[in-house]
Amino acid sequence: MILTTITGYGQRKIKILEVKEEGFNIRMNFQTIVDEIEYKGLSIKIIPISADKLNTVFFNESVFNGKFEYSHYDRSRNSYFLKKTKRKREKSDSEFLLEGTLWLLDNEKINQQEYDELVKQIIYNYDEVAGEKLYGSNKIITSNPYYVKNKYLNVFKIKISNPTSSHITFNANIALESGNTILNPLSSDILIEELERSNLMNLNKSLILKRYNLSKETLIPPKSEVEKLFAVLPLDFNNQTLKASLKGAEKKFSWDVIKNEKKIDESYTFYEFAIDWCYEDVVSSDGLNISILKSNASSVFLGDNELYIGEESLSDTFEIITISLYGDVLFYSIASLKGDYFIEKEKNRRKIISIKNKMIIELKKKVKQ
């Protein structure tokens, strides 16, 4: 449902911003030469794995419980009805906006992802410290012990298969070779020490290390395969070949490293558009507007009361989803927009984007005693 009125009563000269982007992008792939060897009755396979790919795995496993029957909810019936409990006091602005955001979700005006993003913006607006704690370092990495001091370690998966009928202990020293650099796997004790030093240590990471990190001695049961992880300090991969060896093994693991490095040095042109907020029939700058941008375009950005559209995205359609507090009343809007509607290049004019917010009449800030 589109609850937005777009008008073009105000016109002004086109305002253009030039934004320069500098940096670099690196992408690495590993082409296997040898990734499996036989070692003292065991079959050993080593696979390079991107540490950030483990974030979701570790996060999901952080809810595991030793009980034989347990449940985990990101949202539950109890929390749903608890939020509907009548308070005997006036709601704060942030509580009222959060209630309104839940109303939008419950009434299928927005989806779960849009709800989560609006909640994030509300929390940041009222408590930046709480926002940083919840979202600043990407909450999902709170269970990844291979993220230390704002960097991911290089992580490898090791599969150890025991085809025999006897227990075999795997305790080989592993050495990673990249050019003239030789690195050994970091023990759980060292990882914990570095995580504590960076104030990143928690119970989830400790349990993940006990579950996954390769120990000095690992007992492999008969007719079974065990998967573990080990990590080394970040490698530069300037050498085109990566090798790994086990002490006492004649054969080495090896991979061709395909490193694609691209320098970024680009300039981009953006058009700036002003936004007027209309609360039913009242245009005012006194309201508080919490907005998120829903767009497939690569260069559309939202400011407080401005919209920035890249030249290449002027013909792209996008949405601005907003929940607003004006006085003691909640409003919302879902605006579908296209940049080239608001600009006339030949006349050097741009239109003001006027977004009309609809009142949420079901919700009241003051609670009846």
Short mmCIF file of C-alpha atoms in Angstrom, two decimals:
data_model
loop_
_atom_site.label_atom_id
_atom_site.label_comp_id
_atom_site.label_asym_id
_atom_site.label_seq_id
_atom_site.Cartn_x
_atom_site.Cartn_y
_atom_site.Cartn_z
CA MET A 1 0.00 0.00 0.00
CA ILE A 2 1.41 3.36 -1.01
CA LEU A 3 0.51 6.02 1.53
CA THR A 4 2.51 8.84 0.01
CA THR A 5 1.68 11.99 -1.87
CA ILE A 6 4.45 13.54 -3.93
CA THR A 7 4.13 17.18 -4.91
CA GLY A 8 6.30 19.53 -6.86
CA TYR A 9 5.17 22.94 -5.65
CA GLY A 10 8.61 24.06 -4.55
CA GLN A 11 11.31 24.32 -7.20
CA ARG A 12 14.96 25.30 -6.89
CA LYS A 13 18.18 25.06 -8.80
CA ILE A 14 19.82 21.71 -9.18
CA LYS A 15 22.40 20.96 -6.49
CA ILE A 16 25.17 18.55 -7.46
CA LEU A 17 27.73 16.89 -5.21
CA GLU A 18 30.91 15.24 -6.43
CA VAL A 19 32.04 12.38 -4.19
CA LYS A 20 35.44 10.73 -4.58
CA GLU A 21 35.95 7.12 -3.53
CA GLU A 22 39.44 5.77 -2.89
CA GLY A 23 40.68 2.45 -1.56
CA PHE A 24 41.22 -1.11 -2.73
CA ASN A 25 39.37 -4.38 -3.05
CA ILE A 26 40.96 -7.80 -2.66
CA ARG A 27 39.37 -11.13 -3.51
CA MET A 28 41.17 -14.45 -3.10
CA ASN A 29 40.43 -17.91 -4.43
CA PHE A 30 42.31 -21.12 -3.76
CA GLN A 31 42.84 -23.66 -6.50
CA THR A 32 43.65 -27.05 -5.03
CA ILE A 33 46.88 -28.81 -5.96
CA VAL A 34 47.01 -31.25 -3.01
CA ASP A 35 44.45 -31.02 -0.20
CA GLU A 36 44.43 -34.62 1.09
CA ILE A 37 47.23 -36.90 2.29
CA GLU A 38 47.63 -40.14 4.22
CA TYR A 39 49.31 -39.76 7.60
CA LYS A 40 50.02 -42.49 10.17
CA GLY A 41 46.93 -44.50 9.28
CA LEU A 42 44.72 -41.42 8.98
CA SER A 43 43.38 -39.58 5.96
CA ILE A 44 43.88 -35.83 6.43
CA LYS A 45 42.19 -33.12 4.36
CA ILE A 46 42.71 -29.36 4.81
CA ILE A 47 40.41 -26.74 3.28
CA PRO A 48 40.92 -22.93 3.42
CA ILE A 49 37.72 -21.32 4.65
CA SER A 50 36.69 -17.67 4.89
CA ALA A 51 36.30 -16.74 8.56
CA ASP A 52 33.34 -14.45 7.95
CA LYS A 53 31.42 -17.39 6.40
CA LEU A 54 31.47 -18.95 9.88
CA ASN A 55 29.59 -16.06 11.52
CA THR A 56 26.11 -17.45 10.90
CA VAL A 57 27.16 -21.01 11.78
CA PHE A 58 28.58 -19.94 15.13
CA PHE A 59 25.69 -17.58 15.88
CA ASN A 60 23.11 -20.33 15.31
CA GLU A 61 25.06 -22.78 17.41
CA SER A 62 25.34 -20.31 20.28
CA VAL A 63 21.73 -21.17 21.22
CA PHE A 64 22.50 -24.89 21.68
CA ASN A 65 21.45 -26.21 25.07
CA GLY A 66 22.34 -29.32 27.05
CA LYS A 67 18.67 -29.98 27.83
CA PHE A 68 16.96 -32.73 25.85
CA GLU A 69 14.09 -30.39 25.08
CA TYR A 70 14.48 -26.65 24.58
CA SER A 71 13.33 -23.84 22.30
CA HIS A 72 14.75 -20.57 21.06
CA TYR A 73 12.71 -17.69 19.70
CA ASP A 74 13.83 -14.51 18.01
CA ARG A 75 10.18 -13.52 18.53
CA SER A 76 7.68 -15.35 20.75
CA ARG A 77 4.02 -15.19 21.74
CA ASN A 78 5.00 -14.18 25.28
CA SER A 79 7.08 -11.22 24.10
CA TYR A 80 4.33 -10.27 21.62
CA PHE A 81 1.60 -10.00 24.27
CA LEU A 82 3.98 -8.50 26.84
CA LYS A 83 4.49 -5.55 24.48
CA LYS A 84 0.72 -5.10 24.41
CA THR A 85 0.47 -4.88 28.21
CA LYS A 86 -1.06 -1.54 29.24
CA ARG A 87 1.34 0.68 31.15
CA LYS A 88 0.20 2.93 33.96
CA ARG A 89 2.36 5.79 32.74
CA GLU A 90 2.94 7.84 29.63
CA LYS A 91 5.21 6.13 27.13
CA SER A 92 8.54 7.70 26.32
CA ASP A 93 9.12 8.84 22.74
CA SER A 94 11.35 5.85 22.01
CA GLU A 95 8.85 3.38 23.51
CA PHE A 96 6.06 4.95 21.48
CA LEU A 97 8.06 4.73 18.23
CA LEU A 98 9.00 1.11 18.94
CA GLU A 99 5.35 0.32 19.60
CA GLY A 100 4.42 1.96 16.32
CA THR A 101 7.07 -0.04 14.47
CA LEU A 102 5.66 -3.26 15.92
CA TRP A 103 2.19 -2.12 14.80
CA LEU A 104 3.50 -1.72 11.24
CA LEU A 105 4.87 -5.28 11.35
CA ASP A 106 1.73 -6.76 12.91
CA ASN A 107 -0.45 -5.07 10.31
CA GLU A 108 1.80 -6.26 7.46
CA LYS A 109 2.80 -2.77 6.38
CA ILE A 110 6.47 -3.82 6.62
CA ASN A 111 8.33 -7.12 6.71
CA GLN A 112 10.63 -8.50 9.42
CA GLN A 113 13.81 -7.14 7.84
CA GLU A 114 12.33 -3.64 7.54
CA TYR A 115 11.09 -3.86 11.14
CA ASP A 116 14.56 -4.82 12.38
CA GLU A 117 16.17 -1.93 10.50
CA LEU A 118 13.66 0.63 11.83
CA VAL A 119 14.19 -0.64 15.39
CA LYS A 120 17.95 -0.27 14.88
CA GLN A 121 17.53 3.34 13.73
CA ILE A 122 15.28 4.18 16.71
CA ILE A 123 17.75 2.71 19.21
CA TYR A 124 20.65 4.61 17.66
CA ASN A 125 18.64 7.84 17.69
CA TYR A 126 17.93 7.69 21.43
CA ASP A 127 20.93 5.80 22.81
CA GLU A 128 24.02 5.69 20.63
CA VAL A 129 25.95 3.68 23.23
CA ALA A 130 23.25 1.00 23.27
CA GLY A 131 23.14 1.08 19.49
CA GLU A 132 26.89 0.49 19.22
CA LYS A 133 26.65 -2.34 21.73
CA LEU A 134 23.88 -4.05 19.77
CA TYR A 135 24.89 -3.27 16.20
CA GLY A 136 28.20 -1.42 15.99
CA SER A 137 30.56 -4.36 15.57
CA ASN A 138 27.97 -6.53 13.82
CA LYS A 139 26.16 -8.55 16.48
CA ILE A 140 26.60 -11.82 14.63
CA ILE A 141 30.38 -11.84 15.19
CA THR A 142 29.83 -12.04 18.96
CA SER A 143 30.09 -15.83 18.62
CA ASN A 144 33.05 -15.95 16.23
CA PRO A 145 36.33 -16.48 18.14
CA TYR A 146 38.35 -16.03 14.96
CA TYR A 147 37.61 -12.29 14.82
CA VAL A 148 40.27 -10.44 16.83
CA LYS A 149 41.12 -6.72 16.97
CA ASN A 150 38.80 -5.81 14.08
CA LYS A 151 40.34 -8.45 11.80
CA TYR A 152 39.48 -11.99 10.80
CA LEU A 153 42.18 -14.62 11.16
CA ASN A 154 42.91 -17.03 8.32
CA VAL A 155 40.93 -20.16 9.13
CA PHE A 156 41.27 -23.70 7.80
CA LYS A 157 38.99 -26.69 8.17
CA ILE A 158 40.74 -30.00 8.81
CA LYS A 159 38.98 -33.32 8.24
CA ILE A 160 40.57 -36.32 9.93
CA SER A 161 39.32 -39.77 8.86
CA ASN A 162 40.18 -42.97 10.66
CA PRO A 163 39.43 -46.00 8.43
CA THR A 164 40.95 -48.47 10.93
CA SER A 165 39.35 -50.46 13.72
CA SER A 166 41.45 -48.78 16.42
CA HIS A 167 41.52 -45.39 18.13
CA ILE A 168 44.29 -43.15 16.77
CA THR A 169 45.56 -39.92 18.34
CA PHE A 170 46.25 -37.05 15.94
CA ASN A 171 48.91 -34.76 17.41
CA ALA A 172 50.97 -33.61 14.42
CA ASN A 173 52.45 -30.13 14.27
CA ILE A 174 51.04 -28.12 11.34
CA ALA A 175 53.03 -25.45 9.52
CA LEU A 176 51.56 -23.00 6.98
CA GLU A 177 53.99 -21.67 4.36
CA SER A 178 53.37 -18.54 2.32
CA GLY A 179 56.53 -17.37 0.62
CA ASN A 180 59.16 -16.93 3.33
CA THR A 181 56.54 -16.79 6.08
CA ILE A 182 55.84 -19.86 8.25
CA LEU A 183 52.94 -19.79 10.69
CA ASN A 184 51.57 -22.33 13.15
CA PRO A 185 47.96 -22.73 14.30
CA LEU A 186 46.98 -20.55 17.24
CA SER A 187 46.04 -22.50 20.34
CA SER A 188 42.76 -21.90 22.14
CA ASP A 189 44.71 -20.37 25.06
CA ILE A 190 46.35 -17.78 22.78
CA LEU A 191 43.02 -16.97 21.10
CA ILE A 192 41.33 -16.49 24.48
CA GLU A 193 44.20 -14.28 25.67
CA GLU A 194 43.94 -12.04 22.59
CA LEU A 195 40.14 -11.90 22.78
CA GLU A 196 40.29 -10.89 26.44
CA ARG A 197 42.89 -8.24 25.62
CA SER A 198 40.51 -6.83 22.99
CA ASN A 199 37.48 -7.07 25.33
CA LEU A 200 35.84 -9.47 22.86
CA MET A 201 35.80 -12.63 24.97
CA ASN A 202 32.50 -14.17 26.06
CA LEU A 203 30.99 -17.54 26.97
CA ASN A 204 29.79 -18.31 23.45
CA LYS A 205 33.30 -17.94 22.02
CA SER A 206 34.76 -20.10 24.75
CA LEU A 207 32.27 -22.89 23.97
CA ILE A 208 32.84 -22.56 20.21
CA LEU A 209 36.61 -22.94 20.73
CA LYS A 210 36.09 -26.05 22.84
CA ARG A 211 33.80 -27.49 20.17
CA TYR A 212 35.79 -26.60 17.06
CA ASN A 213 39.36 -25.48 17.60
CA LEU A 214 41.96 -28.16 16.91
CA SER A 215 43.74 -29.20 20.11
CA LYS A 216 47.27 -30.52 20.44
CA GLU A 217 45.94 -34.05 20.75
CA THR A 218 42.69 -35.24 19.16
CA LEU A 219 41.49 -38.81 19.62
CA ILE A 220 39.90 -40.15 16.42
CA PRO A 221 37.51 -43.10 17.00
CA PRO A 222 37.57 -46.11 14.67
CA LYS A 223 35.68 -45.88 11.37
CA SER A 224 34.89 -42.20 11.83
CA GLU A 225 35.66 -38.73 10.52
CA VAL A 226 36.26 -35.68 12.71
CA GLU A 227 36.10 -32.06 11.54
CA LYS A 228 37.99 -29.30 13.36
CA LEU A 229 39.17 -25.75 12.64
CA PHE A 230 42.49 -24.03 13.13
CA ALA A 231 43.52 -20.43 12.56
CA VAL A 232 46.73 -18.54 11.84
CA LEU A 233 47.57 -14.85 11.79
CA PRO A 234 46.38 -13.06 8.62
CA LEU A 235 48.55 -13.80 5.59
CA ASP A 236 49.25 -11.32 2.79
CA PHE A 237 49.14 -14.09 0.14
CA ASN A 238 51.60 -12.19 -2.04
CA ASN A 239 53.15 -15.53 -2.89
CA GLN A 240 51.20 -17.44 -5.54
CA THR A 241 51.36 -20.76 -3.68
CA LEU A 242 50.20 -21.65 -0.19
CA LYS A 243 51.54 -24.82 1.44
CA ALA A 244 50.82 -26.73 4.62
CA SER A 245 52.82 -29.55 6.11
CA LEU A 246 52.53 -32.08 8.93
CA LYS A 247 55.64 -32.94 10.90
CA GLY A 248 56.85 -36.34 9.71
CA ALA A 249 54.79 -36.40 6.50
CA GLU A 250 56.61 -36.65 3.17
CA LYS A 251 53.85 -34.95 1.19
CA LYS A 252 52.66 -31.35 1.56
CA PHE A 253 49.26 -29.76 1.08
CA SER A 254 49.36 -27.00 -1.53
CA TRP A 255 47.09 -24.50 -3.26
CA ASP A 256 47.53 -21.98 -6.04
CA VAL A 257 46.44 -18.60 -4.67
CA ILE A 258 44.50 -16.49 -7.15
CA LYS A 259 44.60 -12.98 -5.72
CA ASN A 260 42.63 -10.29 -7.48
CA GLU A 261 43.49 -6.82 -6.23
CA LYS A 262 41.74 -3.77 -7.58
CA LYS A 263 42.57 -0.18 -6.76
CA ILE A 264 39.54 2.04 -6.25
CA ASP A 265 39.83 5.61 -7.46
CA GLU A 266 36.45 6.81 -8.71
CA SER A 267 34.43 10.01 -8.74
CA TYR A 268 30.64 9.98 -8.50
CA THR A 269 28.02 12.64 -9.21
CA PHE A 270 25.05 12.92 -6.85
CA TYR A 271 21.95 15.10 -7.05
CA GLU A 272 20.65 16.45 -3.74
CA PHE A 273 16.91 16.69 -3.12
CA ALA A 274 15.21 18.30 -0.13
CA ILE A 275 12.38 16.48 1.65
CA ASP A 276 9.29 18.13 3.15
CA TRP A 277 7.45 16.03 5.73
CA CYS A 278 3.66 16.34 5.79
CA TYR A 279 1.68 15.00 8.75
CA GLU A 280 -1.78 14.47 7.27
CA ASP A 281 -2.39 18.10 6.17
CA VAL A 282 0.37 19.83 8.16
CA VAL A 283 3.83 20.46 6.68
CA SER A 284 6.35 20.87 9.48
CA SER A 285 10.03 20.51 10.31
CA ASP A 286 9.24 19.82 13.97
CA GLY A 287 8.50 16.10 13.62
CA LEU A 288 10.91 13.27 14.32
CA ASN A 289 11.25 11.00 11.30
CA ILE A 290 12.93 7.60 11.45
CA SER A 291 13.43 6.34 7.91
CA ILE A 292 15.01 3.46 6.05
CA LEU A 293 15.78 3.21 2.37
CA LYS A 294 14.67 0.19 0.36
CA SER A 295 16.47 0.18 -2.95
CA ASN A 296 18.18 -2.04 -5.47
CA ALA A 297 19.99 1.00 -6.82
CA SER A 298 23.70 1.18 -6.07
CA SER A 299 23.83 4.91 -5.35
CA VAL A 300 20.84 6.24 -3.42
CA PHE A 301 21.46 7.59 0.09
CA LEU A 302 19.19 9.12 2.70
CA GLY A 303 20.13 12.01 5.01
CA ASP A 304 18.02 13.67 7.72
CA ASN A 305 15.90 15.76 5.39
CA GLU A 306 17.80 15.21 2.16
CA LEU A 307 17.97 12.50 -0.45
CA TYR A 308 21.08 11.91 -2.56
CA ILE A 309 20.70 10.11 -5.87
CA GLY A 310 23.62 9.12 -8.08
CA GLU A 311 23.43 10.18 -11.70
CA GLU A 312 23.26 6.56 -12.84
CA SER A 313 20.31 5.84 -10.50
CA LEU A 314 17.98 8.71 -11.43
CA SER A 315 15.69 6.37 -13.35
CA ASP A 316 15.60 3.68 -10.64
CA THR A 317 12.53 3.24 -8.42
CA PHE A 318 13.09 2.98 -4.66
CA GLU A 319 11.12 3.27 -1.41
CA ILE A 320 11.48 5.32 1.76
CA ILE A 321 9.77 3.70 4.75
CA THR A 322 9.20 6.12 7.64
CA ILE A 323 7.73 6.12 11.12
CA SER A 324 7.29 9.61 12.56
CA LEU A 325 6.44 11.26 15.85
CA TYR A 326 4.76 14.65 15.52
CA GLY A 327 3.58 16.07 18.80
CA ASP A 328 2.11 13.08 20.64
CA VAL A 329 0.90 11.31 17.51
CA LEU A 330 2.51 8.57 15.43
CA PHE A 331 2.55 8.66 11.62
CA TYR A 332 3.99 6.45 8.92
CA SER A 333 4.56 6.43 5.19
CA ILE A 334 5.80 4.12 2.46
CA ALA A 335 6.95 6.33 -0.39
CA SER A 336 7.74 4.94 -3.83
CA LEU A 337 10.01 7.39 -5.64
CA LYS A 338 12.03 7.86 -8.80
CA GLY A 339 14.71 10.54 -9.02
CA ASP A 340 14.15 11.73 -12.57
CA TYR A 341 10.58 12.78 -11.67
CA PHE A 342 12.02 15.51 -9.45
CA ILE A 343 14.59 17.00 -11.79
CA GLU A 344 14.54 19.03 -14.99
CA LYS A 345 18.11 19.21 -16.25
CA GLU A 346 17.33 21.45 -19.23
CA LYS A 347 15.80 24.06 -16.89
CA ASN A 348 18.33 23.52 -14.07
CA ARG A 349 15.50 22.88 -11.63
CA ARG A 350 14.72 20.32 -8.98
CA LYS A 351 11.46 19.72 -7.15
CA ILE A 352 11.07 19.31 -3.42
CA ILE A 353 10.07 15.79 -2.43
CA SER A 354 6.96 16.05 -0.26
CA ILE A 355 6.15 12.91 1.70
CA LYS A 356 2.72 12.64 3.28
CA ASN A 357 2.57 10.60 6.47
CA LYS A 358 -0.59 8.79 7.56
CA MET A 359 -1.71 8.88 11.21
CA ILE A 360 -1.72 5.66 13.24
CA ILE A 361 -5.00 6.29 15.04
CA GLU A 362 -4.98 2.98 16.94
CA LEU A 363 -2.01 3.93 19.13
CA LYS A 364 -1.96 6.60 21.84
CA LYS A 365 1.01 7.92 23.75
CA LYS A 366 -0.89 8.71 26.94
CA VAL A 367 -2.16 5.69 28.84
CA LYS A 368 -5.58 5.88 30.51
CA GLN A 369 -5.42 5.37 34.27
#
